[in-house]
CSV table of C-alpha atoms in Angstrom, one decimal:
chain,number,residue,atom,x,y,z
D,1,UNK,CA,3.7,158.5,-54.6
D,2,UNK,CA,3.6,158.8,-50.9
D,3,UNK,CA,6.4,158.0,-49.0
D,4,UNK,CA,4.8,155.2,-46.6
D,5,UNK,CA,3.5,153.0,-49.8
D,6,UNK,CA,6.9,153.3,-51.4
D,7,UNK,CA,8.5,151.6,-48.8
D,8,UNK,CA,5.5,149.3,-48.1
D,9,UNK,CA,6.5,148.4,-51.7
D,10,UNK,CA,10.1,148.1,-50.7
D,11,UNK,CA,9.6,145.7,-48.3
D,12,UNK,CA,7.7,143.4,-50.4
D,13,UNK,CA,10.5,143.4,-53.0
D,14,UNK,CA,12.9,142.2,-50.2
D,15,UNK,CA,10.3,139.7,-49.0
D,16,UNK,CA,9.9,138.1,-52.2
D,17,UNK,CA,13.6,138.4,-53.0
D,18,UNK,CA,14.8,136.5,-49.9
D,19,UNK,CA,12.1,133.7,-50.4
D,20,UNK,CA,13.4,133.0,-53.5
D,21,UNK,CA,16.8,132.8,-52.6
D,22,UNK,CA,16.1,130.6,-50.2
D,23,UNK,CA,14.0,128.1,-52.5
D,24,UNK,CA,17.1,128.0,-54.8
D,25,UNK,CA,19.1,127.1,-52.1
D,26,UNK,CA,17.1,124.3,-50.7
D,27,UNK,CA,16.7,123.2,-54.5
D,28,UNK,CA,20.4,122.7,-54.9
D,29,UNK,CA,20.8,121.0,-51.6
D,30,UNK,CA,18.5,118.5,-52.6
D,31,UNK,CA,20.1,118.0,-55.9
D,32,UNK,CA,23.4,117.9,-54.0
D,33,UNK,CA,22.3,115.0,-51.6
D,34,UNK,CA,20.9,112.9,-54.6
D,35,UNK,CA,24.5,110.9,-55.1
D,36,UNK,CA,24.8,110.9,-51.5
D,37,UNK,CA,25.0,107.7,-49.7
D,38,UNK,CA,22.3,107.1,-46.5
D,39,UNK,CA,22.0,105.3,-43.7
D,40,UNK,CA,18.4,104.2,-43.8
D,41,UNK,CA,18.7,101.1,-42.5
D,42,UNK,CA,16.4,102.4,-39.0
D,43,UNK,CA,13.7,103.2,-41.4
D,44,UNK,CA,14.0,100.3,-43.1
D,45,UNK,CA,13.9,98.3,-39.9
D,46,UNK,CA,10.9,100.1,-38.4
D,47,UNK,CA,9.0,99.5,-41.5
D,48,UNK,CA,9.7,95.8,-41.8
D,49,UNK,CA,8.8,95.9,-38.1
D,50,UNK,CA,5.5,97.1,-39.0
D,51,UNK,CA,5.1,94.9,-41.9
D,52,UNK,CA,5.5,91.8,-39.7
D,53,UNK,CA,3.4,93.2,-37.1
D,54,UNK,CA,0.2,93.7,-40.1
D,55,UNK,CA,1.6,89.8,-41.1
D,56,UNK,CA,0.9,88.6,-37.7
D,57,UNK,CA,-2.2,90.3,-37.4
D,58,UNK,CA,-3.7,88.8,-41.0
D,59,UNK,CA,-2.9,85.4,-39.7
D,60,UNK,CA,-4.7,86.1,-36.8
D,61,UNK,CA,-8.1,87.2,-38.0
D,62,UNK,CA,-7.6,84.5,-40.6
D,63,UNK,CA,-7.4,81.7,-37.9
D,64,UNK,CA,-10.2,83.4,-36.0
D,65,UNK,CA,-12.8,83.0,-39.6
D,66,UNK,CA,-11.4,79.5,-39.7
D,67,UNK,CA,-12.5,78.7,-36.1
D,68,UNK,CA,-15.7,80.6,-36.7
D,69,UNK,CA,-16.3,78.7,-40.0
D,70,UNK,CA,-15.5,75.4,-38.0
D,71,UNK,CA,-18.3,76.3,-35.8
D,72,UNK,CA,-21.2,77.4,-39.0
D,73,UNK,CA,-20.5,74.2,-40.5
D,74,UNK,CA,-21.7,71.8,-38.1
D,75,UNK,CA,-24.8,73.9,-37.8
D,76,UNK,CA,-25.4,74.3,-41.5
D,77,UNK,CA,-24.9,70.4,-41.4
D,78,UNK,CA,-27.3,69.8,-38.5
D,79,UNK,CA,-30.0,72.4,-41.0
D,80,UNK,CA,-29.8,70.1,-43.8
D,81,UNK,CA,-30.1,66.9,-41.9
D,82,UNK,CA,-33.2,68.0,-40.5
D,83,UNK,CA,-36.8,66.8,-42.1
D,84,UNK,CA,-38.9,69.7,-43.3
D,85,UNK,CA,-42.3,70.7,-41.6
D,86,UNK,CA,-44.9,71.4,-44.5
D,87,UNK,CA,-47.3,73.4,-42.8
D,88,UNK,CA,-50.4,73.5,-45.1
D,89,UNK,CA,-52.4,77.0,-43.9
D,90,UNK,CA,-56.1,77.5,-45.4
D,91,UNK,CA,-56.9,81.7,-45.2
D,92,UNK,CA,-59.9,83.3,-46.6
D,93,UNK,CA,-60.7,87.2,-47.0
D,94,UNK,CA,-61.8,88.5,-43.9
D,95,UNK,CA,-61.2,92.2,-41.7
D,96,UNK,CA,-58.9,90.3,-39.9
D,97,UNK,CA,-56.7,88.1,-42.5
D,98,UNK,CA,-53.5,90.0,-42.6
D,99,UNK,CA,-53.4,90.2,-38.5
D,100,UNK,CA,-54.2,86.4,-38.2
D,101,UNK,CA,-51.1,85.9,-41.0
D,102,UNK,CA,-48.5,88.2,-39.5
D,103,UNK,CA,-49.0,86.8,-36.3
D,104,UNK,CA,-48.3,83.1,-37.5
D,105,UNK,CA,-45.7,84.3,-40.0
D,106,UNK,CA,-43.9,85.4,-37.1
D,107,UNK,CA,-43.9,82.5,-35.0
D,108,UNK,CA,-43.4,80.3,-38.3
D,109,UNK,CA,-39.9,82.5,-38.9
D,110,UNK,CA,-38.3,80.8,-35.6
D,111,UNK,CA,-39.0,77.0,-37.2
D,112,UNK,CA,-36.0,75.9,-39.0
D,113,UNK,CA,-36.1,73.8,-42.3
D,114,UNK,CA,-39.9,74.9,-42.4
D,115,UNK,CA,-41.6,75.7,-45.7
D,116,UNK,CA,-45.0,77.6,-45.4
D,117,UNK,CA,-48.0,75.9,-47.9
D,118,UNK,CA,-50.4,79.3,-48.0
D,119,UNK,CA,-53.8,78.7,-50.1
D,120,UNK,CA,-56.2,81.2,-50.2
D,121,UNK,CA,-60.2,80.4,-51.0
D,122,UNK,CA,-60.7,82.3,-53.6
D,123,UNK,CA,-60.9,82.2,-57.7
D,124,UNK,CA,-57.1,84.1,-57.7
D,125,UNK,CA,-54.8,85.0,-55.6
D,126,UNK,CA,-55.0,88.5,-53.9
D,127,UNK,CA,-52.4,91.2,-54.2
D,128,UNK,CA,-53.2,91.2,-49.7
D,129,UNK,CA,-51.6,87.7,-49.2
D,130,UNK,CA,-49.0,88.1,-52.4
D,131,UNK,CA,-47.2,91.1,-50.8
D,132,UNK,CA,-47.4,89.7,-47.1
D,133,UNK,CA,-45.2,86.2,-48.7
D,134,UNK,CA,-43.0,88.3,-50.4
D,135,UNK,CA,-41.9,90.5,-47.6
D,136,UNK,CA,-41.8,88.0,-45.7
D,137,UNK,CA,-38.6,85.8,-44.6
D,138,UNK,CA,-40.6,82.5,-44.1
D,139,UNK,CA,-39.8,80.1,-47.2
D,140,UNK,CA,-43.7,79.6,-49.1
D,141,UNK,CA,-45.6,78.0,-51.6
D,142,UNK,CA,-48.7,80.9,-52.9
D,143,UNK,CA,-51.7,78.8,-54.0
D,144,UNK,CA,-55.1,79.5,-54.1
D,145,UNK,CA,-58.6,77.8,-54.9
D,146,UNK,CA,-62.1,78.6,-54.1
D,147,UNK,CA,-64.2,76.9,-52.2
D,148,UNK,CA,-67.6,75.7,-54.5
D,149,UNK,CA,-70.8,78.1,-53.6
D,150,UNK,CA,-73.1,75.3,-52.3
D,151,UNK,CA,-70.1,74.8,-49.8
D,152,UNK,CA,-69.1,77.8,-48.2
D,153,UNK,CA,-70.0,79.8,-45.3
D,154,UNK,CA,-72.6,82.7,-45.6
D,155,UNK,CA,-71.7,85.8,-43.7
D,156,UNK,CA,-74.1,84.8,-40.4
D,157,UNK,CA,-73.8,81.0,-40.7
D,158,UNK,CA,-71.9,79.5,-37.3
D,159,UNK,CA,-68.3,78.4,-38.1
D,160,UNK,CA,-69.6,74.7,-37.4
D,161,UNK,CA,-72.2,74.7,-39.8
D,162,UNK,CA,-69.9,73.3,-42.7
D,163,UNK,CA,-66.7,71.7,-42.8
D,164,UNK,CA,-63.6,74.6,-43.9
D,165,UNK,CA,-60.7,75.0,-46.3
D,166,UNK,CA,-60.8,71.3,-47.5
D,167,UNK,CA,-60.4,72.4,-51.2
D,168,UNK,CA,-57.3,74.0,-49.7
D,169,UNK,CA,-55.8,71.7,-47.7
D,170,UNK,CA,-56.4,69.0,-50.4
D,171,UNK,CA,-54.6,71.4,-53.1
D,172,UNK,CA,-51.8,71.6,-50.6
D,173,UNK,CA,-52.0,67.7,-50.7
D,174,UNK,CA,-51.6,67.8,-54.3
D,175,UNK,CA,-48.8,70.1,-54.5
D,176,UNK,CA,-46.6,67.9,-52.2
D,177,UNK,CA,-47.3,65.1,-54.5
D,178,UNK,CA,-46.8,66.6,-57.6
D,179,UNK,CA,-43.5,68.5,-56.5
D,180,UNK,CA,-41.4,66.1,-53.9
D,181,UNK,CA,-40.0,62.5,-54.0
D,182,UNK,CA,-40.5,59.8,-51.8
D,183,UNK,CA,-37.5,59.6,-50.8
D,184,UNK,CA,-37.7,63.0,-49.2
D,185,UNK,CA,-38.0,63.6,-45.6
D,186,UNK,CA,-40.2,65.7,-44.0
D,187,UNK,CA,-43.5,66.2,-42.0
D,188,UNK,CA,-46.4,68.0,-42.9
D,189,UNK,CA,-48.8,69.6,-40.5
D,190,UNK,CA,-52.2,71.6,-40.6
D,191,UNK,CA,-51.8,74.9,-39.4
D,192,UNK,CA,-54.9,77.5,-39.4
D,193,UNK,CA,-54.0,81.0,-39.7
D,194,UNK,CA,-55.8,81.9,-36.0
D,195,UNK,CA,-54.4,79.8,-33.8
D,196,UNK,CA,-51.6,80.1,-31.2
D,197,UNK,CA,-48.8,77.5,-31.7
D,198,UNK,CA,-45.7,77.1,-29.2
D,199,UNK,CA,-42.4,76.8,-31.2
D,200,UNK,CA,-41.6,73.4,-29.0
D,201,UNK,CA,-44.4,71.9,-30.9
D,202,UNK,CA,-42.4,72.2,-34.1
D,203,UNK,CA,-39.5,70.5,-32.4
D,204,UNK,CA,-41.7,67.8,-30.8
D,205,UNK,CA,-43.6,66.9,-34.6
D,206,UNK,CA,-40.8,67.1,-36.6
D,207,UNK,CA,-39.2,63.4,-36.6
D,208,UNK,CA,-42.8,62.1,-37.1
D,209,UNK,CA,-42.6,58.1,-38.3
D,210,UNK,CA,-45.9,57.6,-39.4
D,211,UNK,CA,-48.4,60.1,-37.4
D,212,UNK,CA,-47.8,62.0,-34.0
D,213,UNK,CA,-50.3,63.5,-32.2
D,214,UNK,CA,-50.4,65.8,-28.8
D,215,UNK,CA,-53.3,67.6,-26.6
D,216,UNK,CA,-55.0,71.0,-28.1
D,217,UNK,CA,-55.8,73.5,-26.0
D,218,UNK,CA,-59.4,75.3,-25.8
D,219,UNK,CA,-61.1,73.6,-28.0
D,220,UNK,CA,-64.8,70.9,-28.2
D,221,UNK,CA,-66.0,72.7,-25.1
D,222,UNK,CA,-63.4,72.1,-23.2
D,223,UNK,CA,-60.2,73.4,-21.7
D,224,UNK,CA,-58.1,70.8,-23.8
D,225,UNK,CA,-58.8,67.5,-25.8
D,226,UNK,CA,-56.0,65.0,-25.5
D,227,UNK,CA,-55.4,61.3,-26.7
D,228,UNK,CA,-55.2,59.2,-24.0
D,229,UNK,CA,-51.7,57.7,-23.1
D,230,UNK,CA,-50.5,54.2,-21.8
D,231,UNK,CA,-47.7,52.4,-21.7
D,232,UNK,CA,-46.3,55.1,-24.5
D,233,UNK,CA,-49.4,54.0,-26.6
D,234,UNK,CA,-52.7,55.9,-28.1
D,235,UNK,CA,-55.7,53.5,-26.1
D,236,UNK,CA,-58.0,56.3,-26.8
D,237,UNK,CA,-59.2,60.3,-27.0
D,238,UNK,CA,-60.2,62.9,-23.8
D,239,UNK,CA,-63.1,64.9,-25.9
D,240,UNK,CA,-66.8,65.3,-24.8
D,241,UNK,CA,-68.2,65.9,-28.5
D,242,UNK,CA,-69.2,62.8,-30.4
D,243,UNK,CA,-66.5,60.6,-28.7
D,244,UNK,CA,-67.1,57.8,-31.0
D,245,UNK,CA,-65.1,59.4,-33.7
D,246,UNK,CA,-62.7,56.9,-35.4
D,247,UNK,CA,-60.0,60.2,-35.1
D,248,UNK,CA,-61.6,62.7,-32.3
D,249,UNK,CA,-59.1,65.4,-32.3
D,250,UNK,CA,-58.7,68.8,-33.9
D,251,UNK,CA,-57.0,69.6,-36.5
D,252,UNK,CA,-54.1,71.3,-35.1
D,253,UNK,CA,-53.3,67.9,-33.0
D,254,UNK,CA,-51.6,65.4,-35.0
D,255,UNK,CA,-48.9,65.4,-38.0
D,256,UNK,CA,-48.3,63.3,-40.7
D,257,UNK,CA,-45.4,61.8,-42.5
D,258,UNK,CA,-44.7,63.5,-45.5
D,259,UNK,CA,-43.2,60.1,-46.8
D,260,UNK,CA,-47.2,58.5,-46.0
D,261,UNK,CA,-48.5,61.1,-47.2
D,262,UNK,CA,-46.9,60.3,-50.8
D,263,UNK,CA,-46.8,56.8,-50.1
D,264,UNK,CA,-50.8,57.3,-50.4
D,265,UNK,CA,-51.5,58.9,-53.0
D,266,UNK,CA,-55.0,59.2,-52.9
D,267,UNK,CA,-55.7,59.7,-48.9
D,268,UNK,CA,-57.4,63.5,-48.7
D,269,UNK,CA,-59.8,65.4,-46.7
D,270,UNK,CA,-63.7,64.3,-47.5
D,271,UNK,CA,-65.8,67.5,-48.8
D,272,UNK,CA,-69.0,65.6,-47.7
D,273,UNK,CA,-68.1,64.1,-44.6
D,274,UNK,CA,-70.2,64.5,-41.7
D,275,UNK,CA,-69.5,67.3,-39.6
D,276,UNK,CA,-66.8,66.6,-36.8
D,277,UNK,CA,-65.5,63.7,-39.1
D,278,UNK,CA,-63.2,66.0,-41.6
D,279,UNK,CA,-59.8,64.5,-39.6
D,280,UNK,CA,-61.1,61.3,-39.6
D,281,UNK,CA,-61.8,61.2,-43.1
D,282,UNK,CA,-58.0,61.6,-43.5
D,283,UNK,CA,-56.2,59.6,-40.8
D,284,UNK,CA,-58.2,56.2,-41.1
D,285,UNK,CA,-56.5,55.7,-44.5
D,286,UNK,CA,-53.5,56.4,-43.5
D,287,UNK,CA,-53.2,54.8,-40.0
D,288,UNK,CA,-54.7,53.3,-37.1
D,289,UNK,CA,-55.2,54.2,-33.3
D,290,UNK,CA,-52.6,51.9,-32.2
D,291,UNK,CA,-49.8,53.4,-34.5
D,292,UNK,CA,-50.5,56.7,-33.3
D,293,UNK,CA,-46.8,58.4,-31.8
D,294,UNK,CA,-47.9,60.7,-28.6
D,295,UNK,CA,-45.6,63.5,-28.2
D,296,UNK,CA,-45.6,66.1,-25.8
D,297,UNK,CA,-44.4,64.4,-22.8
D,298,UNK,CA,-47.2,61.3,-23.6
D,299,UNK,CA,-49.8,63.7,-24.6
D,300,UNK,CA,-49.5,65.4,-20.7
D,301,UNK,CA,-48.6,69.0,-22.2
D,302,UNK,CA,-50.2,71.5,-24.0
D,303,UNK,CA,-48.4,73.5,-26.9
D,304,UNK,CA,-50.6,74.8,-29.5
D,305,UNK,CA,-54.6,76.9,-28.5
D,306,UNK,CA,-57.0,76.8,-31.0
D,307,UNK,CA,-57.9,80.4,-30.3
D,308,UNK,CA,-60.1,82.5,-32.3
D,309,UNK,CA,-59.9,86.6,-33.0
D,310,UNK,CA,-63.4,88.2,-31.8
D,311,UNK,CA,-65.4,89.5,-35.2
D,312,UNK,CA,-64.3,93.2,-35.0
D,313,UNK,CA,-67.4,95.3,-34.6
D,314,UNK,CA,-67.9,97.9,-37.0
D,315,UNK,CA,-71.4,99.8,-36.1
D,316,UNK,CA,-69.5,103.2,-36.6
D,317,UNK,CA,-67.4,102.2,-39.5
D,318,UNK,CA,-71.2,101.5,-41.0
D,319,UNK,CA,-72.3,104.8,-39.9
D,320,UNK,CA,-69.9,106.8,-41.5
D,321,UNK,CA,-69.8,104.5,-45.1
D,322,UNK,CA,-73.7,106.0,-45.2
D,323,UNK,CA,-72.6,109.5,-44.8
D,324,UNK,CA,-70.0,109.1,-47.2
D,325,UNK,CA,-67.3,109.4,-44.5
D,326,UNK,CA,-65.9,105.8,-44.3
D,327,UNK,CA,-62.1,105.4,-43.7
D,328,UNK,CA,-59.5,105.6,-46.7
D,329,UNK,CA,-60.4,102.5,-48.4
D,330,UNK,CA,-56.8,102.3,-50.0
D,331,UNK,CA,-55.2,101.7,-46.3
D,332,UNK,CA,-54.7,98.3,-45.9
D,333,UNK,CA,-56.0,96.7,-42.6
């Protein structure tokens, strides 16, 4: 064996030798010191120090949740005091049905105490409008009828021609009646899924006594229809078509007592009405002209458009479906 590796070897022997020496030593120090009395009170002190300091810190946060909770529960109190806003929506299938509903989903999410009545015209409900409630965050009520053939729209027919989503809004009607007491606060309003509605007109409708009404924006030809205000009283209705109306307003201009509502049990929206008469056909048996409550700063202010999405035009979408090149039916639009 070479020299250098034997006393490589060597080495390594010693190294090993002295390490263990010096563990054995160490061991019997520690058994040595077992019996030993110590002075530990510093330790002790500096860890009761930092036990009182963690103490102190608990009680802190703990009075900051209390204050915090102090503040929630007003709020949650000032939540469950408020009356509910029923807003009864009609929708029908159409290109742009889920746009018009995620817009007014969005503005309804900022209302509290709100519960959304959705009912779709059709024979069942369609997985389109099921998916958009249930990802939604906007409390809701799915319904659906269909209108009767003789009485809906054909796909050129002007959006006058014959009166809209009265099965609905009637269903809606019935629901309320059939699933809160009278004794239940609240306000239900008519919302249609394409117009614009300013979140101050939920605050202004929602202690509604009997019915409250306010102007509407863009609509009968003009730049707003209003009820006319005196004295804080309804003496009659800015509109230039058929004026003679016992109720001429749209739809998305008055409110009604939920309370009323159930009071009268039979008051609905007439199928067969004369066209421009379908709010009339609901308000006269429910109130009159004089018992009208004008909100919105005595009907001065405008807070909700009866705006309408242009009819997307789909000449090359048409083209392609010919050649067989349409878009991916299975994306959802």
């Amino acid at each position: 064996m070479p020299r250098a590796r034997l006393n490589m070897k060597i080495k390594l022997k010693n190294v090993f030798v002295m390490y263990f020496l010096v563990s054995i030593l160490g061991l019997l120090y520690a058994l040595m010191q077992l019996g030993q009395p110590c002075d530990c009170s510093p330790h002790l002190k500096s860890r009761g120090d930092l036990l009182q300091g963690k103490e102190r810190k608990i009680a802190q946060l703990q009075n900051e949740v209390r204050r915090l909770q102090a503040l929630v529960r007003p709020e949650e109190k000032e939540l469950q005091s408020l009356p509910t806003i029923y807003v009864i929506t009609p929708t029908f299938a159409r290109l742009v049905q889920k746009a018009e509903l995620i817009r007014l989903s969005q503005t309804l999410l900022h209302v509290k105490n709100l519960h959304w009545i959705l009912v779709e015209d059709t024979a069942a409900k369609t997985p389109l409008v099921t998916e958009l409630l249930s990802h939604g965050r906007v409390t809701y009520t799915h319904l659906q009828v269909e209108t009767p053939k003789d009485y809906k729209l054909k796909e050129n027919d002007p959006n006058w021609l014959k009166p809209r989503g009265v099965e609905q809004r009637n269903l809606a009607l019935q629901w309320l009646r059939e699933n809160r007491e009278l004794s239940e606060e609240g306000v239900v309003y008519f919302a249609d899924d394409d117009n614009t509605y300013s979140l101050k007109l939920f605050d202004e409708m929602r202690h509604t006594k009997r019915v409250s009404v306010w102007p509407v924006g863009l609509v009968g030809g003009l730049r707003f229809e209003r009820p006319l205000v005196e004295n804080g009283k309804v003496t009659g209705f800015y509109t230039a078509w058929k004026p003679n109306r016992p109720f001429p307003m749209d739809m998305a201009g008055f409110a009604i007592s939920l309370q009323l509502l159930l009071a009268n049990r039979e008051a609905k929206f007439d199928l067969l009405v004369e066209r421009g008469y379908l709010e009339s056909s609901l308000l006269q048996s429910l109130v009159s002209m004089e018992e009208l409550e004008p909100k919105a700063e005595n009907c001065s202010k405008v807070l909700v458009w009866h705006t309408r999405t242009e009819k997307p035009k789909m000449k090359q979408e048409d083209a392609l479906q010919k050649q067989g090149l349409g878009s991916d039916p299975g994306v959802e639009v």
